Amino acid sequence: GESVGLHLPTLSVQEGDNSIINCAYSNSASDYFIWYKQESGKGPQFIIDIRSNMDKRQGQRVTVLLNKTVKHLSLQIAATQPGDSAVYFCAETVTSGTYKYIFGTGTRLKVLA
Amino acid sequence: NAGVTQTPKFRILKIGQSMTLQCTQDMNHNYMYWYRQDPGMGLKLIYYSVGAGITDKGEVPNGYNVSRSTTEDFPLRLELAAPSQTSVYFCASSDRRGFQGGYGYTFGSGTRLTVV
C-alpha cells in the first residue's frame, strides 16, 4: 500500500470539473518552476514548467500561474479525469545556482466519479 | 532507454544493519541526487553530485554516505540503520537543460525502506 501522501493536504474534485492546486515557494531568487505529478508507487513526473519572466503557461489541459509578488504558483487542470488522481508537487530552482530543486510538500488530488 | 534505475524496490532492515541503495542512469547526465520522501512531507535532499568524483551534502545528510566513481552510478550507503530512516528514497538525474527549461529531473521509481 502507499504510505507516501497519507497526511498531505487533499483536494477532492468531481470528474469533469476543473482543479486548482496551489503552492507557496520559498526563494524569491528562484527563476524556474516545475509541477510534478506522482502516482502511487512511482517517482515524480514532469507536467509543466514556467520561467519567472512569465505569469502564465498553458499545456494540454493544464495551466500554471505564477505570482512572484506573493511567491505563489498554481496548477489548473481542466476537465479533471480519474487518471489525474495523484500527488502534485511544485519545485523551484535558481538556474544560475547549484543545480538543485527545492520541492513543496505536495497536494493529493482525488477525482470522484 | 531505461532512464534512472533504482534497486532494490523494497527492503526491510533491522536497526544497526547497513545497506547500499543502488542508482544507475543511462542518459549521460552529470547531475545526480538522492531524496527521501516521508509521509506527509515533501522531498528532502540527502546528497547530490554534479559530476563523477564530486559529491555534496543536501538538507538531511546525517546517517548516509555517497560516492560517484562513474557518471552512471550514484549509490547511497546507510551505515547503521535507524527507524528514523524509514522512508521512500528517490534517485534523480539531470543535465544542464533540466535547469534551464524542459523537464527538470528524471526520477527513478523509488526504494521503500523500513527499519525495524
PDB file of C-alpha atoms in Angstrom:
ATOM      1  CA  GLY A   1       0.000   0.000   0.000  1.00  0.00           C
ATOM      2  CA  GLU A   2       1.011   3.616  -0.325  1.00  0.00           C
ATOM      3  CA  SER A   3       2.318   5.378   2.750  1.00  0.00           C
ATOM      4  CA  VAL A   4       3.559   8.459   0.970  1.00  0.00           C
ATOM      5  CA  GLY A   5       0.991  11.210   0.908  1.00  0.00           C
ATOM      6  CA  LEU A   6      -1.350   9.888   3.606  1.00  0.00           C
ATOM      7  CA  HIS A   7      -1.138  13.128   5.576  1.00  0.00           C
ATOM      8  CA  LEU A   8      -0.896  15.545   2.695  1.00  0.00           C
ATOM      9  CA  PRO A   9      -3.478  18.239   2.016  1.00  0.00           C
ATOM     10  CA  THR A  10      -6.150  16.670  -0.149  1.00  0.00           C
ATOM     11  CA  LEU A  11      -8.234  18.194  -2.887  1.00  0.00           C
ATOM     12  CA  SER A  12     -11.310  16.220  -3.921  1.00  0.00           C
ATOM     13  CA  VAL A  13     -12.976  17.157  -7.192  1.00  0.00           C
ATOM     14  CA  GLN A  14     -15.766  15.716  -9.253  1.00  0.00           C
ATOM     15  CA  GLU A  15     -14.783  14.122 -12.543  1.00  0.00           C
ATOM     16  CA  GLY A  16     -15.150  16.689 -15.291  1.00  0.00           C
ATOM     17  CA  ASP A  17     -14.679  19.682 -13.002  1.00  0.00           C
ATOM     18  CA  ASN A  18     -11.617  21.905 -13.017  1.00  0.00           C
ATOM     19  CA  SER A  19      -8.956  21.506 -10.315  1.00  0.00           C
ATOM     20  CA  ILE A  20      -6.721  24.177  -8.851  1.00  0.00           C
ATOM     21  CA  ILE A  21      -3.704  23.152  -6.806  1.00  0.00           C
ATOM     22  CA  ASN A  22      -1.700  25.810  -5.017  1.00  0.00           C
ATOM     23  CA  CYS A  23       1.909  26.078  -3.923  1.00  0.00           C
ATOM     24  CA  ALA A  24       3.861  28.687  -1.997  1.00  0.00           C
ATOM     25  CA  TYR A  25       7.532  28.721  -2.903  1.00  0.00           C
ATOM     26  CA  SER A  26      10.331  29.789  -0.632  1.00  0.00           C
ATOM     27  CA  ASN A  27      13.103  31.582  -2.515  1.00  0.00           C
ATOM     28  CA  SER A  28      12.441  34.960  -4.092  1.00  0.00           C
ATOM     29  CA  ALA A  29      15.522  34.386  -6.285  1.00  0.00           C
ATOM     30  CA  SER A  30      14.031  31.255  -7.874  1.00  0.00           C
ATOM     31  CA  ASP A  31      13.528  31.805 -11.578  1.00  0.00           C
ATOM     32  CA  TYR A  32      12.331  28.461 -12.860  1.00  0.00           C
ATOM     33  CA  PHE A  33       9.471  26.316 -11.573  1.00  0.00           C
ATOM     34  CA  ILE A  34       8.090  22.895 -12.338  1.00  0.00           C
ATOM     35  CA  TRP A  35       4.961  20.983 -11.416  1.00  0.00           C
ATOM     36  CA  TYR A  36       5.393  17.250 -10.925  1.00  0.00           C
ATOM     37  CA  LYS A  37       2.795  14.501 -10.734  1.00  0.00           C
ATOM     38  CA  GLN A  38       3.453  11.452  -8.588  1.00  0.00           C
ATOM     39  CA  GLU A  39       1.259   8.418  -8.998  1.00  0.00           C
ATOM     40  CA  SER A  40       1.142   5.636  -6.453  1.00  0.00           C
ATOM     41  CA  GLY A  41       4.348   3.619  -6.358  1.00  0.00           C
ATOM     42  CA  LYS A  42       6.135   5.779  -8.906  1.00  0.00           C
ATOM     43  CA  GLY A  43       8.631   8.598  -8.980  1.00  0.00           C
ATOM     44  CA  PRO A  44       7.525  12.152  -9.747  1.00  0.00           C
ATOM     45  CA  GLN A  45       6.997  13.022 -13.399  1.00  0.00           C
ATOM     46  CA  PHE A  46       7.291  16.396 -15.106  1.00  0.00           C
ATOM     47  CA  ILE A  47       3.979  18.045 -16.019  1.00  0.00           C
ATOM     48  CA  ILE A  48       4.665  21.653 -16.919  1.00  0.00           C
ATOM     49  CA  ASP A  49       7.184  24.370 -16.229  1.00  0.00           C
ATOM     50  CA  ILE A  50       7.311  28.142 -16.140  1.00  0.00           C
ATOM     51  CA  ARG A  51      10.034  30.746 -16.000  1.00  0.00           C
ATOM     52  CA  SER A  52       9.927  33.759 -13.744  1.00  0.00           C
ATOM     53  CA  ASN A  53       9.581  36.124 -16.707  1.00  0.00           C
ATOM     54  CA  MET A  54       6.149  34.638 -17.386  1.00  0.00           C
ATOM     55  CA  ASP A  55       2.869  34.840 -15.481  1.00  0.00           C
ATOM     56  CA  LYS A  56       1.063  32.009 -17.205  1.00  0.00           C
ATOM     57  CA  ARG A  57       1.834  28.987 -19.293  1.00  0.00           C
ATOM     58  CA  GLN A  58      -0.570  26.524 -20.830  1.00  0.00           C
ATOM     59  CA  GLY A  59      -0.159  22.914 -21.737  1.00  0.00           C
ATOM     60  CA  GLN A  60      -2.577  20.221 -22.678  1.00  0.00           C
ATOM     61  CA  ARG A  61      -5.418  20.542 -20.114  1.00  0.00           C
ATOM     62  CA  VAL A  62      -3.008  22.140 -17.627  1.00  0.00           C
ATOM     63  CA  THR A  63      -2.165  25.754 -16.901  1.00  0.00           C
ATOM     64  CA  VAL A  64       0.420  27.083 -14.482  1.00  0.00           C
ATOM     65  CA  LEU A  65       0.112  30.563 -12.998  1.00  0.00           C
ATOM     66  CA  LEU A  66       2.968  32.371 -11.297  1.00  0.00           C
ATOM     67  CA  ASN A  67       2.603  35.294  -8.901  1.00  0.00           C
ATOM     68  CA  LYS A  68       6.079  36.457  -7.968  1.00  0.00           C
ATOM     69  CA  THR A  69       4.810  39.204  -5.707  1.00  0.00           C
ATOM     70  CA  VAL A  70       3.470  36.700  -3.199  1.00  0.00           C
ATOM     71  CA  LYS A  71       5.681  33.766  -4.240  1.00  0.00           C
ATOM     72  CA  HIS A  72       2.754  31.641  -5.306  1.00  0.00           C
ATOM     73  CA  LEU A  73       2.250  29.038  -8.003  1.00  0.00           C
ATOM     74  CA  SER A  74      -0.927  27.335  -9.042  1.00  0.00           C
ATOM     75  CA  LEU A  75      -1.676  24.405 -11.290  1.00  0.00           C
ATOM     76  CA  GLN A  76      -5.031  24.304 -13.016  1.00  0.00           C
ATOM     77  CA  ILE A  77      -6.273  21.059 -14.510  1.00  0.00           C
ATOM     78  CA  ALA A  78      -9.209  21.340 -16.874  1.00  0.00           C
ATOM     79  CA  ALA A  79     -11.911  18.669 -17.070  1.00  0.00           C
ATOM     80  CA  THR A  80     -10.293  16.522 -14.371  1.00  0.00           C
ATOM     81  CA  GLN A  81     -10.185  12.822 -15.149  1.00  0.00           C
ATOM     82  CA  PRO A  82      -9.733   9.753 -12.922  1.00  0.00           C
ATOM     83  CA  GLY A  83      -6.189   9.387 -14.288  1.00  0.00           C
ATOM     84  CA  ASP A  84      -5.338  12.753 -12.756  1.00  0.00           C
ATOM     85  CA  SER A  85      -5.596  11.293  -9.264  1.00  0.00           C
ATOM     86  CA  ALA A  86      -2.097  11.632  -7.819  1.00  0.00           C
ATOM     87  CA  VAL A  87       0.077  13.741  -5.560  1.00  0.00           C
ATOM     88  CA  TYR A  88       1.211  17.010  -7.143  1.00  0.00           C
ATOM     89  CA  PHE A  89       4.407  18.848  -6.185  1.00  0.00           C
ATOM     90  CA  CYS A  90       5.807  22.166  -7.173  1.00  0.00           C
ATOM     91  CA  ALA A  91       9.565  22.605  -7.399  1.00  0.00           C
ATOM     92  CA  GLU A  92      11.708  25.715  -7.686  1.00  0.00           C
ATOM     93  CA  THR A  93      15.283  26.383  -8.682  1.00  0.00           C
ATOM     94  CA  VAL A  94      17.705  29.180  -9.439  1.00  0.00           C
ATOM     95  CA  THR A  95      19.012  28.450 -12.924  1.00  0.00           C
ATOM     96  CA  SER A  96      22.289  30.220 -12.273  1.00  0.00           C
ATOM     97  CA  GLY A  97      22.756  28.380  -8.990  1.00  0.00           C
ATOM     98  CA  THR A  98      23.771  24.963  -7.784  1.00  0.00           C
ATOM     99  CA  TYR A  99      21.534  22.769  -9.946  1.00  0.00           C
ATOM    100  CA  LYS A 100      19.159  21.742  -7.213  1.00  0.00           C
ATOM    101  CA  TYR A 101      15.415  21.862  -6.945  1.00  0.00           C
ATOM    102  CA  ILE A 102      13.500  22.574  -3.760  1.00  0.00           C
ATOM    103  CA  PHE A 103      10.207  20.729  -3.557  1.00  0.00           C
ATOM    104  CA  GLY A 104       6.955  21.753  -1.939  1.00  0.00           C
ATOM    105  CA  THR A 105       5.091  19.450   0.438  1.00  0.00           C
ATOM    106  CA  GLY A 106       2.615  18.240  -2.148  1.00  0.00           C
ATOM    107  CA  THR A 107      -1.151  18.026  -2.553  1.00  0.00           C
ATOM    108  CA  ARG A 108      -3.132  14.868  -3.100  1.00  0.00           C
ATOM    109  CA  LEU A 109      -5.773  15.166  -5.805  1.00  0.00           C
ATOM    110  CA  LYS A 110      -8.706  12.757  -5.591  1.00  0.00           C
ATOM    111  CA  VAL A 111     -11.065  12.577  -8.519  1.00  0.00           C
ATOM    112  CA  LEU A 112     -14.570  11.473  -7.605  1.00  0.00           C
ATOM    113  CA  ALA A 113     -16.590   9.536 -10.154  1.00  0.00           C
TER     114      ALA A 113
ATOM    115  CA  ASN B   1      16.132   3.848 -22.826  1.00  0.00           C
ATOM    116  CA  ALA B   2      15.887   2.815 -19.163  1.00  0.00           C
ATOM    117  CA  GLY B   3      16.326   6.281 -17.630  1.00  0.00           C
ATOM    118  CA  VAL B   4      17.041   6.080 -13.888  1.00  0.00           C
ATOM    119  CA  THR B   5      17.060   2.609 -12.342  1.00  0.00           C
ATOM    120  CA  GLN B   6      16.910   2.037  -8.598  1.00  0.00           C
ATOM    121  CA  THR B   7      17.399  -1.223  -6.751  1.00  0.00           C
ATOM    122  CA  PRO B   8      16.032  -2.724  -4.613  1.00  0.00           C
ATOM    123  CA  LYS B   9      12.396  -1.619  -4.773  1.00  0.00           C
ATOM    124  CA  PHE B  10      11.665  -2.726  -1.229  1.00  0.00           C
ATOM    125  CA  ARG B  11      13.830  -3.580   1.748  1.00  0.00           C
ATOM    126  CA  ILE B  12      13.371  -4.259   5.439  1.00  0.00           C
ATOM    127  CA  LEU B  13      16.400  -3.653   7.648  1.00  0.00           C
ATOM    128  CA  LYS B  14      16.996  -4.280  11.305  1.00  0.00           C
ATOM    129  CA  ILE B  15      18.302  -1.454  13.467  1.00  0.00           C
ATOM    130  CA  GLY B  16      22.082  -1.203  13.121  1.00  0.00           C
ATOM    131  CA  GLN B  17      22.294  -3.038   9.806  1.00  0.00           C
ATOM    132  CA  SER B  18      23.899  -1.494   6.753  1.00  0.00           C
ATOM    133  CA  MET B  19      22.867  -1.428   3.119  1.00  0.00           C
ATOM    134  CA  THR B  20      23.504   0.305  -0.166  1.00  0.00           C
ATOM    135  CA  LEU B  21      20.752   1.671  -2.355  1.00  0.00           C
ATOM    136  CA  GLN B  22      21.788   1.483  -5.980  1.00  0.00           C
ATOM    137  CA  CYS B  23      21.073   4.105  -8.622  1.00  0.00           C
ATOM    138  CA  THR B  24      22.108   3.973 -12.276  1.00  0.00           C
ATOM    139  CA  GLN B  25      21.249   6.290 -15.155  1.00  0.00           C
ATOM    140  CA  ASP B  26      21.944   5.771 -18.844  1.00  0.00           C
ATOM    141  CA  MET B  27      21.333   9.321 -20.072  1.00  0.00           C
ATOM    142  CA  ASN B  28      24.881  10.588 -19.515  1.00  0.00           C
ATOM    143  CA  HIS B  29      23.564  13.148 -17.036  1.00  0.00           C
ATOM    144  CA  ASN B  30      26.137  14.999 -14.992  1.00  0.00           C
ATOM    145  CA  TYR B  31      23.895  15.774 -12.034  1.00  0.00           C
ATOM    146  CA  MET B  32      22.516  13.109  -9.728  1.00  0.00           C
ATOM    147  CA  TYR B  33      20.551  13.346  -6.487  1.00  0.00           C
ATOM    148  CA  TRP B  34      19.199  11.332  -3.611  1.00  0.00           C
ATOM    149  CA  TYR B  35      15.955  12.407  -1.968  1.00  0.00           C
ATOM    150  CA  ARG B  36      13.898  10.896   0.790  1.00  0.00           C
ATOM    151  CA  GLN B  37      10.153  11.210   0.982  1.00  0.00           C
ATOM    152  CA  ASP B  38       8.420  10.775   4.329  1.00  0.00           C
ATOM    153  CA  PRO B  39       4.627  10.546   4.748  1.00  0.00           C
ATOM    154  CA  GLY B  40       3.089  14.000   4.678  1.00  0.00           C
ATOM    155  CA  MET B  41       6.355  15.628   3.735  1.00  0.00           C
ATOM    156  CA  GLY B  42       7.914  16.832   0.542  1.00  0.00           C
ATOM    157  CA  LEU B  43      11.116  15.529  -0.963  1.00  0.00           C
ATOM    158  CA  LYS B  44      14.181  16.242   1.141  1.00  0.00           C
ATOM    159  CA  LEU B  45      17.614  16.282  -0.479  1.00  0.00           C
ATOM    160  CA  ILE B  46      20.128  13.922   1.126  1.00  0.00           C
ATOM    161  CA  TYR B  47      23.173  14.201  -1.142  1.00  0.00           C
ATOM    162  CA  TYR B  48      23.880  15.291  -4.661  1.00  0.00           C
ATOM    163  CA  SER B  49      26.645  15.129  -7.239  1.00  0.00           C
ATOM    164  CA  VAL B  50      27.476  17.479 -10.092  1.00  0.00           C
ATOM    165  CA  GLY B  51      29.832  15.018 -11.763  1.00  0.00           C
ATOM    166  CA  ALA B  52      31.972  11.944 -11.283  1.00  0.00           C
ATOM    167  CA  GLY B  53      34.172  12.342  -8.226  1.00  0.00           C
ATOM    168  CA  ILE B  54      32.179  15.292  -6.837  1.00  0.00           C
ATOM    169  CA  THR B  55      29.552  14.967  -4.126  1.00  0.00           C
ATOM    170  CA  ASP B  56      27.982  17.362  -1.657  1.00  0.00           C
ATOM    171  CA  LYS B  57      25.559  17.312   1.252  1.00  0.00           C
ATOM    172  CA  GLY B  58      21.942  18.264   0.931  1.00  0.00           C
ATOM    173  CA  GLU B  59      19.429  19.129   3.649  1.00  0.00           C
ATOM    174  CA  VAL B  60      19.422  15.807   5.539  1.00  0.00           C
ATOM    175  CA  PRO B  61      22.787  14.014   5.046  1.00  0.00           C
ATOM    176  CA  ASN B  62      23.260  12.577   8.543  1.00  0.00           C
ATOM    177  CA  GLY B  63      23.362   8.793   8.599  1.00  0.00           C
ATOM    178  CA  TYR B  64      24.130   8.492   4.881  1.00  0.00           C
ATOM    179  CA  ASN B  65      27.134   8.403   2.589  1.00  0.00           C
ATOM    180  CA  VAL B  66      27.528   8.535  -1.170  1.00  0.00           C
ATOM    181  CA  SER B  67      30.149   8.062  -3.831  1.00  0.00           C
ATOM    182  CA  ARG B  68      30.270   8.897  -7.523  1.00  0.00           C
ATOM    183  CA  SER B  69      33.036   6.968  -9.225  1.00  0.00           C
ATOM    184  CA  THR B  70      31.333   6.962 -12.628  1.00  0.00           C
ATOM    185  CA  THR B  71      28.876   9.209 -14.448  1.00  0.00           C
ATOM    186  CA  GLU B  72      26.280   6.428 -14.452  1.00  0.00           C
ATOM    187  CA  ASP B  73      26.238   5.289 -10.826  1.00  0.00           C
ATOM    188  CA  PHE B  74      25.408   7.095  -7.590  1.00  0.00           C
ATOM    189  CA  PRO B  75      24.945   4.630  -4.703  1.00  0.00           C
ATOM    190  CA  LEU B  76      23.609   5.713  -1.312  1.00  0.00           C
ATOM    191  CA  ARG B  77      25.007   3.971   1.764  1.00  0.00           C
ATOM    192  CA  LEU B  78      23.278   3.586   5.123  1.00  0.00           C
ATOM    193  CA  GLU B  79      25.864   2.501   7.693  1.00  0.00           C
ATOM    194  CA  LEU B  80      23.830   1.999  10.890  1.00  0.00           C
ATOM    195  CA  ALA B  81      20.165   1.882  10.048  1.00  0.00           C
ATOM    196  CA  ALA B  82      17.786   3.655  12.425  1.00  0.00           C
ATOM    197  CA  PRO B  83      13.960   3.722  12.498  1.00  0.00           C
ATOM    198  CA  SER B  84      14.116   7.403  11.527  1.00  0.00           C
ATOM    199  CA  GLN B  85      15.473   6.307   8.152  1.00  0.00           C
ATOM    200  CA  THR B  86      12.267   4.512   7.288  1.00  0.00           C
ATOM    201  CA  SER B  87      11.206   6.310   4.136  1.00  0.00           C
ATOM    202  CA  VAL B  88      10.888   6.122   0.385  1.00  0.00           C
ATOM    203  CA  TYR B  89      14.139   7.016  -1.336  1.00  0.00           C
ATOM    204  CA  PHE B  90      14.280   8.514  -4.803  1.00  0.00           C
ATOM    205  CA  CYS B  91      17.274   8.905  -7.020  1.00  0.00           C
ATOM    206  CA  ALA B  92      17.122  11.543  -9.752  1.00  0.00           C
ATOM    207  CA  SER B  93      19.358  12.835 -12.514  1.00  0.00           C
ATOM    208  CA  SER B  94      19.523  15.837 -14.791  1.00  0.00           C
ATOM    209  CA  ASP B  95      21.686  17.591 -17.285  1.00  0.00           C
ATOM    210  CA  ARG B  96      22.077  21.344 -17.595  1.00  0.00           C
ATOM    211  CA  ARG B  97      18.940  21.598 -19.710  1.00  0.00           C
ATOM    212  CA  GLY B  98      16.906  20.318 -16.797  1.00  0.00           C
ATOM    213  CA  PHE B  99      17.622  23.573 -15.027  1.00  0.00           C
ATOM    214  CA  GLN B 100      17.065  25.842 -17.957  1.00  0.00           C
ATOM    215  CA  GLY B 101      13.784  24.580 -19.262  1.00  0.00           C
ATOM    216  CA  GLY B 102      12.350  21.290 -20.362  1.00  0.00           C
ATOM    217  CA  TYR B 103      11.872  18.572 -17.847  1.00  0.00           C
ATOM    218  CA  GLY B 104      13.709  19.113 -14.580  1.00  0.00           C
ATOM    219  CA  TYR B 105      14.786  15.850 -13.057  1.00  0.00           C
ATOM    220  CA  THR B 106      14.292  12.316 -14.269  1.00  0.00           C
ATOM    221  CA  PHE B 107      13.345  10.246 -11.245  1.00  0.00           C
ATOM    222  CA  GLY B 108      13.741   6.586 -10.513  1.00  0.00           C
ATOM    223  CA  SER B 109      10.779   4.597  -9.250  1.00  0.00           C
ATOM    224  CA  GLY B 110      11.969   4.644  -5.650  1.00  0.00           C
ATOM    225  CA  THR B 111      13.138   2.303  -2.913  1.00  0.00           C
ATOM    226  CA  ARG B 112      10.792   1.759   0.018  1.00  0.00           C
ATOM    227  CA  LEU B 113      12.913   1.132   3.113  1.00  0.00           C
ATOM    228  CA  THR B 114      11.598   0.046   6.505  1.00  0.00           C
ATOM    229  CA  VAL B 115      13.895  -0.109   9.530  1.00  0.00           C
ATOM    230  CA  VAL B 116      12.582  -2.213  12.400  1.00  0.00           C
TER     231      VAL B 116
END
